[in-house]
Amino acid sequence: MKRDVAITINGERHEATVDHRLLLVDFIRENAALTGTHQGCGYEGRCGMCTIIVDGVAVKSCLMLAVQADGCQVLTIEGLARGDTLHPLQHAFWEKHGLQCGFCTPGMLMTAYEYLKDPDPSEEAIREGLKGVLCRCTGYVGIVDAVKQAIATLEAMPAAERAKWFPL
Ligand code: FES
Ligand code: FES
């Protein structure tokens, strides 16, 4: 069975006729050709690498159908930077060496994006928030440090500037 969908990804509308079983992660990677969203566990919802933001909420895109996202606003890793300027979260991952192979990084960033809205999370809360994303390189110390730095950077900004880094 097929259905028409229109999904706005990083501000760009993508229309397609899709099989009703098509997963959102595959819509993003194949229909929208945005391959920064990774698939790392055979679509079983265990690795978190496919995490994206849908209408402001972090979701594992292998556990959502494309038809369920019809009419939604989606943010993927490609939508974080503003032109050549990295999102403070991306910059912090770079500065704090929050990645090794980088395969988990899009999922880490998009998961952390949701938690950055908390102005002062404890280290325990950051670790709890990220526990749904597996890093096979076990680079967690750098990842937690990067999230903490990103929170501090964003908190030091005027509210209007800070808000620009949260399009969804
Ligand atoms: S691909 Fe592993 S949780 Fe989605
Ligand atoms: S940096 Fe390699 S899987 Fe996380």
mmCIF file with all atom_site columns, N, CA and C and ligand atoms in Angstrom, residues 49 98-105 108 134-140 143, ligand 2:
data_model
loop_
_atom_site.group_PDB
_atom_site.id
_atom_site.type_symbol
_atom_site.label_atom_id
_atom_site.label_alt_id
_atom_site.label_comp_id
_atom_site.label_asym_id
_atom_site.label_entity_id
_atom_site.label_seq_id
_atom_site.pdbx_PDB_ins_code
_atom_site.Cartn_x
_atom_site.Cartn_y
_atom_site.Cartn_z
_atom_site.occupancy
_atom_site.B_iso_or_equiv
_atom_site.pdbx_formal_charge
_atom_site.auth_seq_id
_atom_site.auth_comp_id
_atom_site.auth_asym_id
_atom_site.auth_atom_id
_atom_site.pdbx_PDB_model_num
ATOM   1  N  N   . MET A 1 49  ? 21.583 5.525  17.105 1.00 0.00 ? 49  MET A N   1
ATOM   2  C  CA  . MET A 1 49  ? 22.350 6.295  16.112 1.00 0.00 ? 49  MET A CA  1
ATOM   3  C  C   . MET A 1 49  ? 21.457 6.999  15.092 1.00 0.00 ? 49  MET A C   1
ATOM   4  N  N   . GLY A 1 98  ? 34.932 14.683 21.487 1.00 0.00 ? 98  GLY A N   1
ATOM   5  C  CA  . GLY A 1 98  ? 33.766 13.875 21.830 1.00 0.00 ? 98  GLY A CA  1
ATOM   6  C  C   . GLY A 1 98  ? 33.442 12.815 20.794 1.00 0.00 ? 98  GLY A C   1
ATOM   7  N  N   . LEU A 1 99  ? 34.385 12.491 19.952 1.00 0.00 ? 99  LEU A N   1
ATOM   8  C  CA  . LEU A 1 99  ? 34.137 11.422 18.984 1.00 0.00 ? 99  LEU A CA  1
ATOM   9  C  C   . LEU A 1 99  ? 35.443 10.739 18.624 1.00 0.00 ? 99  LEU A C   1
ATOM   10 N  N   . GLN A 1 100 ? 35.298 9.498  18.210 1.00 0.00 ? 100 GLN A N   1
ATOM   11 C  CA  . GLN A 1 100 ? 36.461 8.761  17.711 1.00 0.00 ? 100 GLN A CA  1
ATOM   12 C  C   . GLN A 1 100 ? 36.173 8.364  16.271 1.00 0.00 ? 100 GLN A C   1
ATOM   13 N  N   . CYS A 1 101 ? 35.431 7.269  16.053 1.00 0.00 ? 101 CYS A N   1
ATOM   14 C  CA  . CYS A 1 101 ? 35.111 6.934  14.650 1.00 0.00 ? 101 CYS A CA  1
ATOM   15 C  C   . CYS A 1 101 ? 34.013 7.846  14.108 1.00 0.00 ? 101 CYS A C   1
ATOM   16 N  N   . GLY A 1 102 ? 33.177 8.376  15.011 1.00 0.00 ? 102 GLY A N   1
ATOM   17 C  CA  . GLY A 1 102 ? 32.130 9.309  14.596 1.00 0.00 ? 102 GLY A CA  1
ATOM   18 C  C   . GLY A 1 102 ? 30.820 8.666  14.185 1.00 0.00 ? 102 GLY A C   1
ATOM   19 N  N   . PHE A 1 103 ? 30.759 7.329  14.201 1.00 0.00 ? 103 PHE A N   1
ATOM   20 C  CA  . PHE A 1 103 ? 29.528 6.704  13.700 1.00 0.00 ? 103 PHE A CA  1
ATOM   21 C  C   . PHE A 1 103 ? 28.324 6.998  14.598 1.00 0.00 ? 103 PHE A C   1
ATOM   22 N  N   . CYS A 1 104 ? 28.564 7.061  15.900 1.00 0.00 ? 104 CYS A N   1
ATOM   23 C  CA  . CYS A 1 104 ? 27.453 7.337  16.816 1.00 0.00 ? 104 CYS A CA  1
ATOM   24 C  C   . CYS A 1 104 ? 27.153 8.825  16.931 1.00 0.00 ? 104 CYS A C   1
ATOM   25 N  N   . THR A 1 105 ? 28.066 9.655  16.423 1.00 0.00 ? 105 THR A N   1
ATOM   26 C  CA  . THR A 1 105 ? 28.022 11.089 16.723 1.00 0.00 ? 105 THR A CA  1
ATOM   27 C  C   . THR A 1 105 ? 26.712 11.776 16.322 1.00 0.00 ? 105 THR A C   1
ATOM   28 N  N   . MET A 1 108 ? 24.298 10.974 19.001 1.00 0.00 ? 108 MET A N   1
ATOM   29 C  CA  . MET A 1 108 ? 24.663 11.642 20.260 1.00 0.00 ? 108 MET A CA  1
ATOM   30 C  C   . MET A 1 108 ? 24.254 13.110 20.214 1.00 0.00 ? 108 MET A C   1
ATOM   31 N  N   . LEU A 1 134 ? 24.473 4.211  21.853 1.00 0.00 ? 134 LEU A N   1
ATOM   32 C  CA  . LEU A 1 134 ? 25.665 3.400  22.127 1.00 0.00 ? 134 LEU A CA  1
ATOM   33 C  C   . LEU A 1 134 ? 26.855 3.911  21.339 1.00 0.00 ? 134 LEU A C   1
ATOM   34 N  N   . CYS A 1 135 ? 27.974 4.097  22.046 1.00 0.00 ? 135 CYS A N   1
ATOM   35 C  CA  . CYS A 1 135 ? 29.220 4.445  21.379 1.00 0.00 ? 135 CYS A CA  1
ATOM   36 C  C   . CYS A 1 135 ? 30.123 3.223  21.461 1.00 0.00 ? 135 CYS A C   1
ATOM   37 N  N   . ARG A 1 136 ? 30.356 2.610  20.324 1.00 0.00 ? 136 ARG A N   1
ATOM   38 C  CA  . ARG A 1 136 ? 31.181 1.398  20.321 1.00 0.00 ? 136 ARG A CA  1
ATOM   39 C  C   . ARG A 1 136 ? 32.642 1.729  20.590 1.00 0.00 ? 136 ARG A C   1
ATOM   40 N  N   . CYS A 1 137 ? 33.021 2.985  20.385 1.00 0.00 ? 137 CYS A N   1
ATOM   41 C  CA  . CYS A 1 137 ? 34.405 3.388  20.691 1.00 0.00 ? 137 CYS A CA  1
ATOM   42 C  C   . CYS A 1 137 ? 34.569 3.721  22.158 1.00 0.00 ? 137 CYS A C   1
ATOM   43 N  N   . THR A 1 138 ? 33.470 3.729  22.888 1.00 0.00 ? 138 THR A N   1
ATOM   44 C  CA  . THR A 1 138 ? 33.440 4.048  24.325 1.00 0.00 ? 138 THR A CA  1
ATOM   45 C  C   . THR A 1 138 ? 34.117 5.382  24.632 1.00 0.00 ? 138 THR A C   1
ATOM   46 N  N   . GLY A 1 139 ? 33.760 6.381  23.880 1.00 0.00 ? 139 GLY A N   1
ATOM   47 C  CA  . GLY A 1 139 ? 34.331 7.714  24.096 1.00 0.00 ? 139 GLY A CA  1
ATOM   48 C  C   . GLY A 1 139 ? 33.489 8.587  24.998 1.00 0.00 ? 139 GLY A C   1
ATOM   49 N  N   . TYR A 1 140 ? 32.873 8.004  25.993 1.00 0.00 ? 140 TYR A N   1
ATOM   50 C  CA  . TYR A 1 140 ? 31.849 8.727  26.750 1.00 0.00 ? 140 TYR A CA  1
ATOM   51 C  C   . TYR A 1 140 ? 32.364 9.920  27.551 1.00 0.00 ? 140 TYR A C   1
ATOM   52 N  N   . ILE A 1 143 ? 32.436 12.836 25.353 1.00 0.00 ? 143 ILE A N   1
ATOM   53 C  CA  . ILE A 1 143 ? 31.065 13.187 24.960 1.00 0.00 ? 143 ILE A CA  1
ATOM   54 C  C   . ILE A 1 143 ? 30.371 13.971 26.078 1.00 0.00 ? 143 ILE A C   1
HETATM 55 S  S1  . FES B 2 .   ? 32.776 7.469  18.246 1.00 0.00 ? 2   FES B S1  1
HETATM 56 FE FE1 . FES B 2 .   ? 32.794 5.492  17.361 1.00 0.00 ? 2   FES B FE1 1
HETATM 57 S  S2  . FES B 2 .   ? 30.880 4.651  17.863 1.00 0.00 ? 2   FES B S2  1
HETATM 58 FE FE2 . FES B 2 .   ? 30.999 6.468  19.002 1.00 0.00 ? 2   FES B FE2 1
#
